[in-house]
Amino acid sequence: MKTIMWFGFVLGALSATGTVIVTKSGQKATITCGVNSFSNKLLWYHRGNFIVEKNLKTFPRKGTVDITKRFNWKKETDLEISGVKEEDAGQFTCEVDGTSHEHTLLVVSVWASPSGDLLLGSEATLQCQVKGLDQGSTVQWKRPDGSAYGESHTAQLRPVDRSYAGTWKCMFSFGGKEYNESLHISVKEPAPTTSEPVTSKGSKDIWASPSGDLLLGSEATLQCQVKGLDQGSTVQWKRPDGSAYGESHTAQLRPVDRSYAGTWKCMFSFGGKEYNESLHISVKEPAPTTSEPVTSKGSKDIRTTPSAAQLLGLSWWFWVAIGVGSLVVILLMVCVIVLCKRIRRRKRKLQKMKYDRQLLKSKQYCKCNRSTAAEKPQQRRRKEKPSALPLQPQLME
């Protein structure tokens, strides 16, 4: 487990035109431009990458770097960066009306692994990481008494001593000035260990397999597991009569005898002292077998014949697989038969349609060039007698 403890602080000006800001990861850092106002435009850069521009004549313009998403304006010209990351360390440039102001952001972190109180005699590591330093800058640790502990940002405490308790300092320099960050270390005694191994009754340290009463003539195994013993310590079983049963923590009873009934003891030693743990064993006669299968009302039949799961020496899953496979084959056969019938029916229908078309073609009658029957002469209509002219009155002379 590793917990990082961060410490940060803001330092004063390094020069008239630049400052050094030391902060911790995840916190806010305010970078002051160096001027309170501007007459034309103000631009901010991070390691040469454009962050933001303020222009009194046009709208503000932002860059695409990650810092652009995490900054706010402090006053009119200063930047306030939230959620500082290690990659934010480095040089910041504020350009105002053609004049540049340089600033440096350092991100410092110190931690101990493991975290919390260190155990006396154990091993631990102190780490000090400073992002944004110049190449060649040194980082080293100093003990609580002020003496240097190596020339590295990593201090290996092997083993942890009482003198290591106190405030350690991570020392580093930048721009000709010395800086330090503190880390407090606490050392405590390890928890005392018991001189005797402890085994609890009812646990799985000592057991017999199978459990319960053992059948006469069967096979069984006694196990005795003791955790925390020194290398080379022996564990063995003793019979109920006190005689040793082998030189192992495992006792194989093959076959189970009447003399095995009683209290067995698992013997082991630790720190020059002998210990033992007891296990009671009961032995009984096996139940008599009958020549006829016995069934009990309301329960499944119990027969001496092989079970269905072992029919013909095959497992139940094999028979299930055979049944499923047979069912699939039958379904495939039925599908093939139905498909064949449908194909035949369709083929017959097509043949019949073809035959009908041929039959229609053969029944077309030819048209002979015969003169048409003479038309019957039209019967002459009787001439109607002219109607008598109307009588005209004669003129008298």
mmCIF file with all atom_site columns, N, CA and C in Angstrom, residues 339-374:
data_model
loop_
_atom_site.group_PDB
_atom_site.id
_atom_site.type_symbol
_atom_site.label_atom_id
_atom_site.label_alt_id
_atom_site.label_comp_id
_atom_site.label_asym_id
_atom_site.label_entity_id
_atom_site.label_seq_id
_atom_site.pdbx_PDB_ins_code
_atom_site.Cartn_x
_atom_site.Cartn_y
_atom_site.Cartn_z
_atom_site.occupancy
_atom_site.B_iso_or_equiv
_atom_site.pdbx_formal_charge
_atom_site.auth_seq_id
_atom_site.auth_comp_id
_atom_site.auth_asym_id
_atom_site.auth_atom_id
_atom_site.pdbx_PDB_model_num
ATOM 1   N N  . LEU A 1 339 ? -39.039 -31.222 -47.402  1.00 0.00 ? 339 LEU A N  1
ATOM 2   C CA . LEU A 1 339 ? -38.489 -30.400 -48.473  1.00 0.00 ? 339 LEU A CA 1
ATOM 3   C C  . LEU A 1 339 ? -38.537 -31.128 -49.820  1.00 0.00 ? 339 LEU A C  1
ATOM 4   N N  . CYS A 1 340 ? -38.223 -32.450 -49.807  1.00 0.00 ? 340 CYS A N  1
ATOM 5   C CA . CYS A 1 340 ? -38.273 -33.227 -51.049  1.00 0.00 ? 340 CYS A CA 1
ATOM 6   C C  . CYS A 1 340 ? -39.690 -33.285 -51.608  1.00 0.00 ? 340 CYS A C  1
ATOM 7   N N  . LYS A 1 341 ? -40.665 -33.475 -50.706  1.00 0.00 ? 341 LYS A N  1
ATOM 8   C CA . LYS A 1 341 ? -42.056 -33.529 -51.168  1.00 0.00 ? 341 LYS A CA 1
ATOM 9   C C  . LYS A 1 341 ? -42.488 -32.208 -51.782  1.00 0.00 ? 341 LYS A C  1
ATOM 10  N N  . ARG A 1 342 ? -42.091 -31.125 -51.145  1.00 0.00 ? 342 ARG A N  1
ATOM 11  C CA . ARG A 1 342 ? -42.460 -29.821 -51.681  1.00 0.00 ? 342 ARG A CA 1
ATOM 12  C C  . ARG A 1 342 ? -41.815 -29.580 -53.043  1.00 0.00 ? 342 ARG A C  1
ATOM 13  N N  . ILE A 1 343 ? -40.565 -30.054 -53.209  1.00 0.00 ? 343 ILE A N  1
ATOM 14  C CA . ILE A 1 343 ? -39.890 -29.898 -54.499  1.00 0.00 ? 343 ILE A CA 1
ATOM 15  C C  . ILE A 1 343 ? -40.596 -30.706 -55.577  1.00 0.00 ? 343 ILE A C  1
ATOM 16  N N  . ARG A 1 344 ? -40.979 -31.952 -55.223  1.00 0.00 ? 344 ARG A N  1
ATOM 17  C CA . ARG A 1 344 ? -41.677 -32.801 -56.197  1.00 0.00 ? 344 ARG A CA 1
ATOM 18  C C  . ARG A 1 344 ? -43.024 -32.178 -56.592  1.00 0.00 ? 344 ARG A C  1
ATOM 19  N N  . ARG A 1 345 ? -43.770 -31.703 -55.588  1.00 0.00 ? 345 ARG A N  1
ATOM 20  C CA . ARG A 1 345 ? -45.065 -31.090 -55.866  1.00 0.00 ? 345 ARG A CA 1
ATOM 21  C C  . ARG A 1 345 ? -44.904 -29.878 -56.770  1.00 0.00 ? 345 ARG A C  1
ATOM 22  N N  . ARG A 1 346 ? -43.906 -29.086 -56.527  1.00 0.00 ? 346 ARG A N  1
ATOM 23  C CA . ARG A 1 346 ? -43.667 -27.904 -57.349  1.00 0.00 ? 346 ARG A CA 1
ATOM 24  C C  . ARG A 1 346 ? -43.248 -28.291 -58.762  1.00 0.00 ? 346 ARG A C  1
ATOM 25  N N  . LYS A 1 347 ? -42.452 -29.367 -58.869  1.00 0.00 ? 347 LYS A N  1
ATOM 26  C CA . LYS A 1 347 ? -42.014 -29.824 -60.182  1.00 0.00 ? 347 LYS A CA 1
ATOM 27  C C  . LYS A 1 347 ? -43.185 -30.324 -61.016  1.00 0.00 ? 347 LYS A C  1
ATOM 28  N N  . ARG A 1 348 ? -44.080 -31.093 -60.366  1.00 0.00 ? 348 ARG A N  1
ATOM 29  C CA . ARG A 1 348 ? -45.270 -31.571 -61.080  1.00 0.00 ? 348 ARG A CA 1
ATOM 30  C C  . ARG A 1 348 ? -46.143 -30.412 -61.552  1.00 0.00 ? 348 ARG A C  1
ATOM 31  N N  . LYS A 1 349 ? -46.284 -29.428 -60.731  1.00 0.00 ? 349 LYS A N  1
ATOM 32  C CA . LYS A 1 349 ? -47.099 -28.275 -61.086  1.00 0.00 ? 349 LYS A CA 1
ATOM 33  C C  . LYS A 1 349 ? -46.513 -27.543 -62.284  1.00 0.00 ? 349 LYS A C  1
ATOM 34  N N  . LEU A 1 350 ? -45.184 -27.401 -62.291  1.00 0.00 ? 350 LEU A N  1
ATOM 35  C CA . LEU A 1 350 ? -44.538 -26.747 -63.425  1.00 0.00 ? 350 LEU A CA 1
ATOM 36  C C  . LEU A 1 350 ? -44.701 -27.553 -64.703  1.00 0.00 ? 350 LEU A C  1
ATOM 37  N N  . GLN A 1 351 ? -44.570 -28.896 -64.607  1.00 0.00 ? 351 GLN A N  1
ATOM 38  C CA . GLN A 1 351 ? -44.749 -29.751 -65.776  1.00 0.00 ? 351 GLN A CA 1
ATOM 39  C C  . GLN A 1 351 ? -46.166 -29.654 -66.333  1.00 0.00 ? 351 GLN A C  1
ATOM 40  N N  . LYS A 1 352 ? -47.131 -29.610 -65.440  1.00 0.00 ? 352 LYS A N  1
ATOM 41  C CA . LYS A 1 352 ? -48.523 -29.502 -65.876  1.00 0.00 ? 352 LYS A CA 1
ATOM 42  C C  . LYS A 1 352 ? -48.771 -28.178 -66.577  1.00 0.00 ? 352 LYS A C  1
ATOM 43  N N  . MET A 1 353 ? -48.230 -27.100 -66.062  1.00 0.00 ? 353 MET A N  1
ATOM 44  C CA . MET A 1 353 ? -48.398 -25.807 -66.698  1.00 0.00 ? 353 MET A CA 1
ATOM 45  C C  . MET A 1 353 ? -47.758 -25.802 -68.083  1.00 0.00 ? 353 MET A C  1
ATOM 46  N N  . LYS A 1 354 ? -46.605 -26.438 -68.202  1.00 0.00 ? 354 LYS A N  1
ATOM 47  C CA . LYS A 1 354 ? -45.925 -26.508 -69.490  1.00 0.00 ? 354 LYS A CA 1
ATOM 48  C C  . LYS A 1 354 ? -46.748 -27.311 -70.502  1.00 0.00 ? 354 LYS A C  1
ATOM 49  N N  . TYR A 1 355 ? -47.329 -28.409 -70.034  1.00 0.00 ? 355 TYR A N  1
ATOM 50  C CA . TYR A 1 355 ? -48.150 -29.265 -70.917  1.00 0.00 ? 355 TYR A CA 1
ATOM 51  C C  . TYR A 1 355 ? -49.385 -28.515 -71.393  1.00 0.00 ? 355 TYR A C  1
ATOM 52  N N  . ASP A 1 356 ? -50.015 -27.794 -70.499  1.00 0.00 ? 356 ASP A N  1
ATOM 53  C CA . ASP A 1 356 ? -51.209 -27.035 -70.877  1.00 0.00 ? 356 ASP A CA 1
ATOM 54  C C  . ASP A 1 356 ? -50.872 -25.981 -71.927  1.00 0.00 ? 356 ASP A C  1
ATOM 55  N N  . ARG A 1 357 ? -49.734 -25.346 -71.828  1.00 0.00 ? 357 ARG A N  1
ATOM 56  C CA . ARG A 1 357 ? -49.350 -24.345 -72.821  1.00 0.00 ? 357 ARG A CA 1
ATOM 57  C C  . ARG A 1 357 ? -49.160 -24.969 -74.192  1.00 0.00 ? 357 ARG A C  1
ATOM 58  N N  . GLN A 1 358 ? -48.500 -26.149 -74.225  1.00 0.00 ? 358 GLN A N  1
ATOM 59  C CA . GLN A 1 358 ? -48.308 -26.835 -75.502  1.00 0.00 ? 358 GLN A CA 1
ATOM 60  C C  . GLN A 1 358 ? -49.637 -27.245 -76.117  1.00 0.00 ? 358 GLN A C  1
ATOM 61  N N  . LEU A 1 359 ? -50.554 -27.684 -75.299  1.00 0.00 ? 359 LEU A N  1
ATOM 62  C CA . LEU A 1 359 ? -51.875 -28.118 -75.788  1.00 0.00 ? 359 LEU A CA 1
ATOM 63  C C  . LEU A 1 359 ? -52.641 -26.950 -76.402  1.00 0.00 ? 359 LEU A C  1
ATOM 64  N N  . LEU A 1 360 ? -52.566 -25.806 -75.808  1.00 0.00 ? 360 LEU A N  1
ATOM 65  C CA . LEU A 1 360 ? -53.237 -24.623 -76.354  1.00 0.00 ? 360 LEU A CA 1
ATOM 66  C C  . LEU A 1 360 ? -52.654 -24.234 -77.699  1.00 0.00 ? 360 LEU A C  1
ATOM 67  N N  . LYS A 1 361 ? -51.345 -24.358 -77.863  1.00 0.00 ? 361 LYS A N  1
ATOM 68  C CA . LYS A 1 361 ? -50.721 -24.032 -79.139  1.00 0.00 ? 361 LYS A CA 1
ATOM 69  C C  . LYS A 1 361 ? -51.178 -24.973 -80.250  1.00 0.00 ? 361 LYS A C  1
ATOM 70  N N  . SER A 1 362 ? -51.333 -26.270 -79.972  1.00 0.00 ? 362 SER A N  1
ATOM 71  C CA . SER A 1 362 ? -51.728 -27.265 -80.988  1.00 0.00 ? 362 SER A CA 1
ATOM 72  C C  . SER A 1 362 ? -53.181 -27.124 -81.408  1.00 0.00 ? 362 SER A C  1
ATOM 73  N N  . LYS A 1 363 ? -54.036 -26.503 -80.670  1.00 0.00 ? 363 LYS A N  1
ATOM 74  C CA . LYS A 1 363 ? -55.469 -26.386 -80.971  1.00 0.00 ? 363 LYS A CA 1
ATOM 75  C C  . LYS A 1 363 ? -55.810 -25.106 -81.727  1.00 0.00 ? 363 LYS A C  1
ATOM 76  N N  . GLN A 1 364 ? -54.886 -24.377 -82.198  1.00 0.00 ? 364 GLN A N  1
ATOM 77  C CA . GLN A 1 364 ? -55.188 -23.196 -82.983  1.00 0.00 ? 364 GLN A CA 1
ATOM 78  C C  . GLN A 1 364 ? -55.701 -23.621 -84.368  1.00 0.00 ? 364 GLN A C  1
ATOM 79  N N  . TYR A 1 365 ? -56.848 -23.152 -84.776  1.00 0.00 ? 365 TYR A N  1
ATOM 80  C CA . TYR A 1 365 ? -57.477 -23.498 -86.076  1.00 0.00 ? 365 TYR A CA 1
ATOM 81  C C  . TYR A 1 365 ? -56.920 -22.624 -87.187  1.00 0.00 ? 365 TYR A C  1
ATOM 82  N N  . CYS A 1 366 ? -56.804 -23.224 -88.413  1.00 0.00 ? 366 CYS A N  1
ATOM 83  C CA . CYS A 1 366 ? -56.366 -22.453 -89.563  1.00 0.00 ? 366 CYS A CA 1
ATOM 84  C C  . CYS A 1 366 ? -57.559 -21.770 -90.207  1.00 0.00 ? 366 CYS A C  1
ATOM 85  N N  . LYS A 1 367 ? -57.421 -20.647 -90.825  1.00 0.00 ? 367 LYS A N  1
ATOM 86  C CA . LYS A 1 367 ? -58.483 -19.893 -91.491  1.00 0.00 ? 367 LYS A CA 1
ATOM 87  C C  . LYS A 1 367 ? -58.384 -20.105 -93.016  1.00 0.00 ? 367 LYS A C  1
ATOM 88  N N  . CYS A 1 368 ? -59.369 -20.748 -93.585  1.00 0.00 ? 368 CYS A N  1
ATOM 89  C CA . CYS A 1 368 ? -59.399 -21.032 -95.033  1.00 0.00 ? 368 CYS A CA 1
ATOM 90  C C  . CYS A 1 368 ? -59.846 -19.789 -95.814  1.00 0.00 ? 368 CYS A C  1
ATOM 91  N N  . ASN A 1 369 ? -59.326 -19.667 -97.063  1.00 0.00 ? 369 ASN A N  1
ATOM 92  C CA . ASN A 1 369 ? -59.678 -18.533 -97.922  1.00 0.00 ? 369 ASN A CA 1
ATOM 93  C C  . ASN A 1 369 ? -60.918 -18.875 -98.750  1.00 0.00 ? 369 ASN A C  1
ATOM 94  N N  . ARG A 1 370 ? -62.062 -18.955 -98.126  1.00 0.00 ? 370 ARG A N  1
ATOM 95  C CA . ARG A 1 370 ? -63.317 -19.240 -98.822  1.00 0.00 ? 370 ARG A CA 1
ATOM 96  C C  . ARG A 1 370 ? -64.085 -17.956 -98.999  1.00 0.00 ? 370 ARG A C  1
ATOM 97  N N  . SER A 1 371 ? -64.801 -17.967 -100.199 1.00 0.00 ? 371 SER A N  1
ATOM 98  C CA . SER A 1 371 ? -65.628 -16.787 -100.435 1.00 0.00 ? 371 SER A CA 1
ATOM 99  C C  . SER A 1 371 ? -66.780 -16.802 -99.475  1.00 0.00 ? 371 SER A C  1
ATOM 100 N N  . THR A 1 372 ? -67.142 -15.645 -99.115  1.00 0.00 ? 372 THR A N  1
ATOM 101 C CA . THR A 1 372 ? -68.231 -15.558 -98.157  1.00 0.00 ? 372 THR A CA 1
ATOM 102 C C  . THR A 1 372 ? -69.545 -15.864 -98.837  1.00 0.00 ? 372 THR A C  1
ATOM 103 N N  . ALA A 1 373 ? -70.427 -16.425 -98.117  1.00 0.00 ? 373 ALA A N  1
ATOM 104 C CA . ALA A 1 373 ? -71.743 -16.788 -98.680  1.00 0.00 ? 373 ALA A CA 1
ATOM 105 C C  . ALA A 1 373 ? -72.405 -15.559 -99.260  1.00 0.00 ? 373 ALA A C  1
ATOM 106 N N  . ALA A 1 374 ? -73.027 -15.849 -100.472 1.00 0.00 ? 374 ALA A N  1
ATOM 107 C CA . ALA A 1 374 ? -73.703 -14.721 -101.136 1.00 0.00 ? 374 ALA A CA 1
ATOM 108 C C  . ALA A 1 374 ? -74.808 -14.201 -100.276 1.00 0.00 ? 374 ALA A C  1
#
